[in-house]
Coordinates of C-alpha atoms and ligand atoms in Angstrom, one line a residue:
M1 CA -8.5 24.8 -10.4
G2 CA -5.6 24.2 -12.6
K3 CA -2.3 23.8 -10.9
H4 CA 1.6 23.8 -12.0
S5 CA 3.0 20.5 -11.6
S6 CA 4.8 19.8 -8.4
A7 CA 7.6 18.1 -10.3
P8 CA 9.9 21.1 -11.1
M9 CA 10.6 21.8 -15.0
Q10 CA 14.4 22.1 -15.4
S11 CA 16.0 24.6 -17.7
P12 CA 19.6 25.9 -18.2
A13 CA 21.7 27.7 -15.8
G14 CA 19.9 26.1 -12.8
R15 CA 16.8 27.8 -13.5
F16 CA 13.4 26.0 -12.9
Q17 CA 9.8 26.6 -12.3
P18 CA 9.0 25.8 -8.7
P19 CA 5.4 24.5 -7.7
M20 CA 2.8 27.4 -7.2
P21 CA -1.0 27.5 -7.9
L22 CA -2.1 28.6 -11.4
P23 CA -4.1 31.8 -11.0
Q24 CA -7.9 31.5 -11.2
A25 CA -9.4 32.5 -14.7
Q26 CA -12.3 34.4 -13.0
P27 CA -12.7 35.8 -9.3
L28 CA -14.1 33.3 -6.8
G29 CA -17.7 33.8 -5.6
V30 CA -17.9 35.0 -1.8
F31 CA -18.3 31.6 -0.4
A32 CA -15.6 29.9 -2.4
L33 CA -13.4 33.0 -1.6
V34 CA -13.9 32.6 2.1
R35 CA -13.3 29.0 1.9
T36 CA -10.1 29.2 0.0
L37 CA -8.7 32.2 2.1
R38 CA -8.9 29.9 5.2
S39 CA -7.5 26.9 3.4
N40 CA -4.9 28.5 1.1
A41 CA -5.1 32.2 0.3
L42 CA -2.4 31.6 -2.3
E43 CA -5.1 29.9 -4.4
C44 CA -7.4 33.1 -4.5
W45 CA -5.5 35.2 -7.0
T46 CA -6.8 35.6 -10.4
K47 CA -4.8 36.2 -13.7
A48 CA -5.9 39.8 -13.5
H49 CA -3.9 40.3 -10.2
F50 CA -0.9 39.4 -12.1
E51 CA -1.4 41.2 -15.2
Q52 CA -3.0 44.5 -13.9
A53 CA -1.8 47.4 -12.1
I54 CA -4.9 47.5 -9.7
V55 CA -7.7 45.2 -9.2
L56 CA -10.7 46.3 -7.4
G57 CA -13.2 43.8 -5.7
G58 CA -14.4 42.7 -2.5
F59 CA -17.0 41.4 0.0
P60 CA -20.5 42.6 0.9
F61 CA -18.9 43.9 4.1
A62 CA -15.6 45.1 2.5
Q63 CA -14.1 46.7 -0.6
V64 CA -10.6 45.5 -1.5
A65 CA -8.1 46.9 -3.9
V66 CA -5.1 44.9 -4.7
V67 CA -2.3 47.4 -5.9
S68 CA 0.6 46.3 -7.8
D69 CA 1.7 49.4 -9.8
P70 CA 5.1 50.7 -8.3
R71 CA 4.3 54.3 -8.1
S72 CA 0.8 53.5 -6.4
V73 CA 2.8 51.1 -3.9
R74 CA 4.9 54.0 -3.0
Q75 CA 1.9 56.2 -2.6
I76 CA 0.3 53.8 -0.1
L77 CA 3.3 52.2 2.0
V78 CA 5.6 55.4 1.8
E79 CA 4.2 58.7 1.1
D80 CA 0.4 58.9 2.3
Q81 CA 0.6 57.3 5.7
S82 CA -2.1 59.7 7.0
T83 CA -4.6 58.2 4.3
F84 CA -3.4 54.4 4.4
R85 CA -3.3 53.0 7.9
K86 CA -2.5 49.7 9.2
S87 CA -5.7 47.8 8.4
T88 CA -8.5 47.1 10.5
I89 CA -8.1 43.3 9.5
E90 CA -4.3 43.3 10.7
R91 CA -5.4 45.2 14.0
R92 CA -8.3 42.5 14.6
V93 CA -5.8 39.7 13.9
L94 CA -2.8 41.0 15.5
S95 CA -3.7 43.3 18.4
A96 CA -5.8 40.7 20.1
R97 CA -2.6 38.6 20.3
L98 CA 0.3 41.1 20.3
R99 CA -1.4 44.0 22.3
N100 CA 1.1 47.1 22.1
G101 CA 3.7 45.3 20.0
L102 CA 5.5 47.4 17.3
V103 CA 3.6 45.5 14.5
S104 CA 0.0 45.9 15.9
V105 CA 0.0 49.6 17.1
D106 CA -0.7 52.6 15.1
G107 CA -0.6 56.6 15.3
D108 CA 1.3 58.2 17.9
Q109 CA 1.7 55.1 20.0
W110 CA 3.5 53.5 17.1
Q111 CA 5.6 56.6 16.3
R112 CA 7.0 56.7 19.8
L113 CA 7.8 53.1 20.0
R114 CA 9.5 52.8 16.5
R115 CA 11.6 55.9 17.7
T116 CA 12.5 54.4 21.0
L117 CA 13.2 50.9 19.4
A118 CA 15.2 52.4 16.4
P119 CA 18.8 52.2 17.7
M120 CA 18.2 48.5 18.6
F121 CA 17.5 47.6 15.0
A122 CA 20.1 49.7 13.4
R123 CA 22.1 47.7 11.0
K124 CA 25.4 48.0 13.1
T125 CA 23.6 46.8 16.4
M126 CA 22.0 43.9 14.3
A127 CA 25.5 43.0 13.0
G128 CA 26.5 42.6 16.7
F129 CA 24.3 39.7 17.0
A130 CA 26.7 37.5 14.8
P131 CA 27.9 35.4 17.9
Q132 CA 24.3 34.6 18.7
I133 CA 23.5 33.4 15.3
G134 CA 26.7 31.4 15.1
G135 CA 26.0 29.8 18.4
A136 CA 22.6 28.8 17.2
T137 CA 23.9 27.6 13.9
E138 CA 26.5 25.5 15.7
A139 CA 23.9 23.9 17.9
L140 CA 21.8 22.9 14.9
I141 CA 24.8 21.6 12.9
E142 CA 25.9 19.5 15.9
R143 CA 22.3 18.1 16.3
W144 CA 22.3 17.1 12.6
Q145 CA 25.8 15.7 12.7
N146 CA 24.6 13.3 15.5
L147 CA 21.5 11.9 13.6
P148 CA 22.1 8.6 11.7
E149 CA 23.0 9.1 8.1
G150 CA 19.9 9.1 5.8
T151 CA 17.5 10.3 8.5
V152 CA 14.3 11.9 7.2
I153 CA 13.8 15.4 8.7
E154 CA 11.1 17.8 8.6
I155 CA 12.8 20.9 7.4
K156 CA 10.2 23.6 8.5
T157 CA 10.1 22.4 11.9
E158 CA 13.8 22.3 12.1
M159 CA 14.1 25.8 10.7
L160 CA 11.3 27.0 13.3
R161 CA 13.4 25.5 16.2
Y162 CA 16.6 27.1 14.7
A163 CA 15.1 30.7 14.1
L164 CA 13.5 30.6 17.5
E165 CA 17.0 29.7 18.9
V166 CA 18.4 32.5 17.3
L167 CA 15.8 35.0 18.7
L168 CA 16.0 33.6 22.3
R169 CA 19.8 34.0 22.2
C170 CA 19.4 37.8 20.8
I171 CA 16.6 38.6 23.1
F172 CA 17.8 37.1 26.3
A173 CA 21.5 36.7 26.1
E174 CA 21.5 35.7 30.0
G175 CA 19.0 32.9 29.2
I176 CA 15.5 32.3 29.9
G177 CA 14.0 30.3 32.9
D178 CA 12.3 27.5 30.8
P179 CA 13.2 27.8 27.0
E180 CA 11.3 24.5 26.6
A181 CA 8.0 26.2 27.9
V182 CA 8.6 29.1 25.4
R183 CA 9.2 26.6 22.6
T184 CA 6.1 24.8 23.4
A185 CA 4.0 28.1 23.8
T186 CA 5.2 29.3 20.5
T187 CA 4.4 26.2 18.7
R188 CA 0.8 26.0 20.2
F189 CA 0.5 29.7 19.7
Y190 CA 0.9 29.5 15.9
S191 CA -1.3 26.3 15.5
T192 CA -4.1 28.0 17.5
C193 CA -3.7 31.7 16.4
G194 CA -2.3 31.1 13.0
T195 CA -5.5 30.7 10.9
L196 CA -7.2 33.8 9.5
D197 CA -10.7 33.8 11.1
P198 CA -13.2 34.1 8.2
F199 CA -15.1 36.7 10.2
D200 CA -12.3 38.9 10.5
V201 CA -11.7 38.6 6.6
I202 CA -15.3 39.5 5.8
G203 CA -15.1 42.5 8.1
L204 CA -17.8 41.6 10.7
P205 CA -17.6 43.8 13.6
D206 CA -15.7 43.2 16.8
F207 CA -18.6 42.4 19.1
V208 CA -19.3 39.1 16.9
P209 CA -17.1 36.4 18.7
R210 CA -14.7 34.6 16.8
L211 CA -14.2 30.8 17.7
T212 CA -10.7 31.1 16.6
R213 CA -9.9 33.0 19.8
L214 CA -11.3 30.8 22.4
R215 CA -8.3 28.7 23.0
E216 CA -5.6 31.5 23.0
G217 CA -5.9 32.7 26.6
P218 CA -4.0 29.9 28.4
I219 CA -1.1 30.0 25.8
M220 CA -0.8 33.9 26.2
R221 CA -0.6 33.6 29.9
A222 CA 2.1 30.9 29.7
F223 CA 4.3 33.5 27.7
D224 CA 3.4 36.3 30.1
D225 CA 4.6 34.4 33.1
E226 CA 7.9 33.3 31.6
L227 CA 8.4 36.8 30.3
K228 CA 7.4 38.5 33.6
K229 CA 10.1 36.4 35.5
A230 CA 12.7 37.2 32.9
I231 CA 12.2 40.9 33.0
A232 CA 12.3 41.0 36.6
E233 CA 15.8 39.1 36.8
R234 CA 17.0 41.4 34.1
R235 CA 16.1 44.5 36.0
R236 CA 18.0 43.0 39.0
S237 CA 21.1 42.6 37.0
L238 CA 20.8 46.1 35.2
A239 CA 20.7 47.6 38.6
V240 CA 24.0 46.0 39.5
S241 CA 25.7 46.6 36.0
P242 CA 23.7 49.3 34.1
N243 CA 25.7 48.7 30.9
A244 CA 24.5 45.0 30.5
T245 CA 22.4 45.9 27.6
H246 CA 24.1 43.6 25.0
D247 CA 20.7 41.8 24.1
M248 CA 17.3 42.9 22.9
L249 CA 15.8 42.7 26.3
G250 CA 18.4 44.8 28.1
A251 CA 18.5 47.2 25.1
M252 CA 14.6 47.6 25.7
L253 CA 14.9 48.0 29.3
A254 CA 17.4 50.8 28.8
A255 CA 15.8 52.4 25.7
R256 CA 14.8 55.9 25.9
D257 CA 12.3 58.1 23.7
P258 CA 14.8 60.4 22.1
D259 CA 12.2 63.3 22.1
T260 CA 10.6 62.9 25.7
G261 CA 13.3 60.7 27.5
A262 CA 10.4 58.3 28.4
S263 CA 11.1 54.6 28.9
M264 CA 9.1 51.6 27.7
T265 CA 6.5 50.4 30.2
E266 CA 6.8 46.7 31.3
A267 CA 3.7 45.8 29.3
E268 CA 5.3 47.3 26.1
V269 CA 8.6 45.5 26.8
K270 CA 6.5 42.1 27.1
D271 CA 4.3 42.8 24.2
N272 CA 7.5 43.7 22.0
V273 CA 9.4 40.5 23.1
L274 CA 6.3 38.5 21.9
T275 CA 6.2 40.7 18.8
F276 CA 9.8 39.9 17.9
I277 CA 9.3 36.2 18.5
F278 CA 6.2 36.0 16.5
G279 CA 7.4 38.5 13.7
G280 CA 10.9 36.8 13.3
Q281 CA 10.4 33.2 13.9
E282 CA 7.8 32.0 11.4
T283 CA 9.1 34.4 8.7
T284 CA 12.9 33.5 8.8
S285 CA 12.1 29.8 9.2
S286 CA 9.9 30.3 6.1
A287 CA 12.6 31.8 4.1
L288 CA 15.2 29.3 4.9
T289 CA 12.9 26.2 4.5
W290 CA 12.0 27.6 0.9
A291 CA 15.8 28.3 0.1
I292 CA 16.7 24.7 1.2
Y293 CA 14.0 23.2 -1.0
L294 CA 14.8 25.4 -4.1
L295 CA 18.6 24.5 -3.6
S296 CA 17.7 20.8 -3.7
Q297 CA 16.3 21.1 -7.2
S298 CA 18.9 23.2 -8.8
P299 CA 22.2 21.6 -8.8
E300 CA 24.0 24.3 -10.4
W301 CA 23.1 26.8 -7.6
R302 CA 23.9 24.4 -5.0
E303 CA 27.3 23.9 -6.2
R304 CA 27.8 27.5 -6.2
V305 CA 26.6 28.1 -2.7
I306 CA 28.8 25.2 -1.4
E307 CA 31.8 26.3 -3.2
E308 CA 31.4 29.9 -1.8
S309 CA 30.8 28.6 1.6
R310 CA 34.1 26.5 1.4
R311 CA 36.1 29.3 0.1
L312 CA 34.9 31.4 3.0
A313 CA 35.0 28.6 5.8
D314 CA 37.9 30.3 7.7
A315 CA 37.0 34.0 6.9
S316 CA 36.1 36.3 9.8
W317 CA 32.4 36.6 9.9
Q318 CA 32.3 40.1 8.7
T319 CA 34.2 39.1 5.5
A320 CA 32.0 36.0 5.4
V321 CA 28.7 37.7 5.4
E322 CA 29.9 40.1 2.7
G323 CA 31.4 37.4 0.5
L324 CA 28.4 35.2 0.5
V325 CA 27.2 36.9 -2.5
Q326 CA 25.7 33.9 -4.3
T327 CA 24.0 32.5 -1.2
R328 CA 22.6 35.8 -0.3
A329 CA 21.2 35.9 -4.0
V330 CA 19.5 32.5 -3.3
V331 CA 18.0 33.7 -0.2
E332 CA 16.7 36.7 -1.9
E333 CA 15.1 34.9 -4.8
A334 CA 13.4 32.3 -2.3
L335 CA 12.0 35.6 -0.7
R336 CA 10.9 36.6 -4.2
I337 CA 9.1 33.2 -5.2
Y338 CA 7.8 32.4 -1.8
P339 CA 7.5 35.4 0.1
P340 CA 6.8 34.7 3.8
I341 CA 4.3 37.5 4.3
I342 CA 2.2 37.3 1.2
A343 CA 0.0 40.4 1.8
I344 CA 0.5 43.9 3.2
T345 CA -2.5 45.6 4.3
R346 CA -3.8 49.1 4.8
T347 CA -7.2 50.7 5.2
A348 CA -8.1 53.8 3.3
I349 CA -9.4 56.2 6.1
R350 CA -10.8 58.7 3.6
D351 CA -12.1 58.6 0.1
T352 CA -9.1 58.9 -2.2
E353 CA -7.6 58.2 -5.5
I354 CA -5.1 55.4 -6.6
A355 CA -3.8 55.4 -10.2
G356 CA -6.8 57.2 -11.3
N357 CA -9.3 54.9 -9.4
L358 CA -11.6 56.3 -6.7
I359 CA -10.9 54.5 -3.5
K360 CA -13.7 54.9 -1.0
R361 CA -13.2 55.3 2.6
G362 CA -12.8 51.9 4.5
T363 CA -11.5 50.2 1.4
L364 CA -9.0 47.2 2.1
V365 CA -5.9 48.2 0.3
V366 CA -3.6 45.1 -0.4
V367 CA -0.1 45.1 -1.5
S368 CA 0.9 41.6 -2.0
P369 CA 4.6 40.7 -2.1
Y370 CA 3.5 37.4 -3.8
V371 CA 1.6 39.2 -6.5
L372 CA 4.3 41.8 -7.1
H373 CA 6.9 39.1 -7.2
H374 CA 5.2 37.2 -9.9
H375 CA 3.8 40.0 -11.7
R376 CA 4.0 39.9 -15.5
L377 CA 4.4 43.5 -16.1
L378 CA 7.3 43.7 -13.4
W379 CA 9.5 40.6 -14.0
R380 CA 11.0 38.7 -16.8
D381 CA 10.0 35.1 -16.5
P382 CA 8.6 35.7 -13.0
D383 CA 7.7 32.1 -12.1
L384 CA 11.3 30.8 -12.7
F385 CA 13.9 30.3 -10.0
D386 CA 16.9 32.4 -11.0
P387 CA 19.0 33.8 -8.3
A388 CA 21.0 35.5 -10.9
R389 CA 18.5 38.2 -11.0
F390 CA 20.0 39.2 -7.5
S391 CA 23.6 39.0 -8.5
P392 CA 25.6 42.3 -8.2
N393 CA 25.8 42.4 -12.1
A394 CA 22.3 41.2 -13.0
S395 CA 21.2 42.3 -16.2
E396 CA 17.6 42.9 -15.0
K397 CA 17.4 45.9 -12.8
I398 CA 15.1 45.4 -9.9
E399 CA 12.6 48.0 -9.4
R400 CA 12.5 49.1 -5.8
Y401 CA 8.8 49.0 -5.5
S402 CA 8.3 45.6 -7.1
Y403 CA 10.4 43.4 -4.5
L404 CA 9.0 43.8 -1.1
P405 CA 9.4 40.9 1.1
F406 CA 10.0 43.0 4.1
G407 CA 7.6 45.8 3.1
V408 CA 8.9 49.4 2.4
G409 CA 8.5 52.7 4.0
P410 CA 8.0 53.9 7.7
R411 CA 6.6 50.4 8.8
M412 CA 9.2 48.4 7.0
C413 CA 10.3 45.2 8.7
V414 CA 12.7 46.1 11.6
G415 CA 14.1 42.7 11.5
A416 CA 15.1 42.6 7.9
A417 CA 18.9 42.9 8.1
L418 CA 18.8 40.4 11.3
S419 CA 17.0 37.8 9.2
L420 CA 19.0 38.3 5.9
Q421 CA 22.3 37.7 7.8
E422 CA 20.7 34.8 9.8
A423 CA 19.3 32.9 6.8
T424 CA 22.5 33.6 4.5
L425 CA 24.9 32.2 7.2
A426 CA 22.7 29.4 8.1
L427 CA 22.0 28.5 4.5
A428 CA 25.9 28.5 3.6
S429 CA 26.7 26.5 6.8
I430 CA 24.1 23.9 6.0
M431 CA 24.8 23.4 2.4
R432 CA 28.6 22.9 3.2
R433 CA 28.0 20.1 5.7
F434 CA 24.8 18.2 4.6
Q435 CA 23.4 17.1 1.4
L436 CA 19.6 17.3 1.7
D437 CA 17.3 15.5 -0.9
L438 CA 13.4 15.3 -0.8
A439 CA 12.2 12.0 0.9
P440 CA 10.3 9.7 -1.4
G441 CA 6.7 10.7 -2.1
Q442 CA 7.3 14.2 -1.0
N443 CA 5.0 16.5 -2.9
V444 CA 6.0 20.2 -2.4
W445 CA 2.9 22.7 -2.4
P446 CA 3.2 26.1 -1.1
V447 CA 0.2 27.0 1.2
Q448 CA -0.5 30.1 3.3
S449 CA -1.0 28.8 6.9
N450 CA 0.1 30.1 10.4
F451 CA 0.6 33.5 9.0
T452 CA 3.3 32.8 6.5
L453 CA 3.8 30.7 3.3
R454 CA 4.7 27.2 4.1
P455 CA 5.1 23.9 2.3
R456 CA 1.9 21.9 2.9
G457 CA 2.3 19.0 5.2
G458 CA 5.9 20.1 6.0
L459 CA 9.1 19.4 4.0
H460 CA 10.5 16.2 4.4
M461 CA 14.2 15.6 3.4
I462 CA 16.8 13.0 3.7
L463 CA 19.8 14.2 5.6
R464 CA 23.3 13.1 4.6
R465 CA 26.6 14.4 5.5
R466 CA 28.7 15.7 2.9
G467 CA 32.1 14.3 2.2
T468 CA 35.1 16.2 3.5
S469 CA 35.4 19.9 2.4
A470 CA 37.9 21.2 -0.2
R471 CA 40.1 22.2 2.5
G472 CA 40.5 18.8 3.8
S473 CA 39.0 18.9 7.3
S474 CA 36.5 16.1 8.0
R475 CA 34.7 18.5 10.3
P476 CA 35.2 22.0 8.9
T477 CA 34.8 25.1 11.2
D478 CA 31.4 26.6 10.9
I479 CA 31.3 30.0 9.1
V480 CA 29.8 31.8 12.2
A481 CA 31.2 29.6 15.1
N482 CA 34.6 30.9 15.4
K483 CA 34.0 34.7 15.8
Ligands
HEM1 C1 12.3 36.7 6.4 C2 12.0 37.4 7.3 C3 10.9 38.4 7.6 C4 10.0 38.7 6.6 C5 9.7 38.2 5.4 C6 9.3 40.0 7.5 C7 8.3 40.4 6.7 C8 7.7 41.9 7.3 C9 6.8 42.7 6.5 C10 6.3 42.4 5.0 C11 6.6 43.8 7.4 C12 5.9 45.0 7.1 C13 4.4 45.0 7.4 C14 3.7 46.3 7.0 O1 4.3 47.1 6.2 O2 2.5 46.5 7.2 C15 7.3 43.6 8.6 C16 7.4 44.3 9.8 C17 7.8 43.9 11.0 N1 8.6 42.9 11.3 FE1 9.3 41.4 10.0 N2 9.7 40.2 8.8 C18 10.9 39.1 8.8 C19 11.6 39.2 10.0 C20 11.6 39.8 11.1 C21 12.3 39.7 12.4 C22 13.5 38.8 12.4 C23 11.7 40.4 13.2 C24 12.1 40.8 14.7 C25 13.3 40.5 15.1 C26 10.6 41.1 12.6 C27 9.8 42.2 13.3 C28 9.0 43.0 12.6 C29 8.3 44.0 13.3 C30 8.3 44.5 14.8 C31 7.5 44.6 12.3 C32 6.6 45.9 12.3 C33 7.4 47.2 12.0 C34 6.5 48.5 12.2 O3 5.2 48.3 12.2 O4 7.0 49.4 12.7 N3 10.6 40.7 11.3 N4 7.9 42.3 8.5

């Protein structure tokens, strides 16, 4: 298939075209489709997906409707939850691993959990995690400061480590027995479970064994053991000081369903810890990785971020996070160009209609953030990197249902506020301290792998310390570290 060049084309005002596959001229045949879904789902889209409001297609076992019309997106994700349920494919892929986690349950069980967990994910509660984000950012900056000048680092791995660190600090403020065991387990978890099983994709029934699941058992047991110990310890400390609910684990153990007063079971707490790590690490690290790459290709936007970060270096956290307007625009644009989750899926549980098309019961309904964000009918120059779209006085008004990195509606991402503030603050801190350039021979290509959009083979960059900041300090205080 044709591809855009991986050498970005520059245009004025820091806009350029980042690398991405050219859409297929025609739909792939079944075997090519299954093969491509496994190697890089991003290369399956056809021109029609980016030009039409709805594209119907599918496999012998499953009908598929890819929907990109904002009104229909609203119908599917917001208004008609009783017809469009979490898809069978998601249930197969996620429930086996995350059991009763918020992302994988449905119906009454989901409603009860979401109600119970809602206060924990309120914007105000999330803002309270600033010190945890600050601590993790400081640790990253310090580690990088100690590397020899010119070291080549792999950004995706670094960001995975950073995002996990933030999550572990937010979930276990009192620490976890063996954090290294958890780190190892998450890495193995993604590399083992992170590939779509073609049997799930083509809709073969559950009783057909999936080879991709055979190696998962021991990894899940390692997680379970660590979590069990952490929960038991926290229950003991909560018995002594019942108000010690300053982290996600404490908040979950203390949470009550506002309707029934019921608390979460131990299994639910465990499954949701796993869900937050799973839901938050890959995704946020992917957003940060792409933002760093995109800035490395746009000197104008890099300078704006550095200038803004320097200006706010001594500000309180609250002022900093509100003031990092340009940095946040870069993060939002990175989430547009390379949305970590490229497809949100639902199953139509009865015959219905979308934009005048008959949708048969059992159809897999796909709302793809990637397709929406690059759709010809919804964006001006959709393939160009241009964070100005997200600046407060942008000329282009962004239509609510055409920009969905975190989904929308009742099942919208609970971690959106946390990851946006984490990515914005980390990006500003990193850019102010370090110059990051692509390593020689590094070709950047987006690939759907381990559930998210990653740079194929990683993103290798040369790390150099920046000269002294505008304020003259040779080692400026990190934005988030001094709150
Ligand atoms: C850049 C970062 C992130 C992206 C792009 C992202 C993306 C998404 C998307 C698209 C959904 C909606 C799926 C749907 O409607 O079917 C979702 C749901 C979810 N996300 Fe995130 N997420 C991110 C960060 C996080 C973080 C940090 C956490 C946890 C701390 C998290 C936990 C969850 C959970 C639990 C759900 C399921 C919500 C429900 O079904 O009620 N995510 N995420």
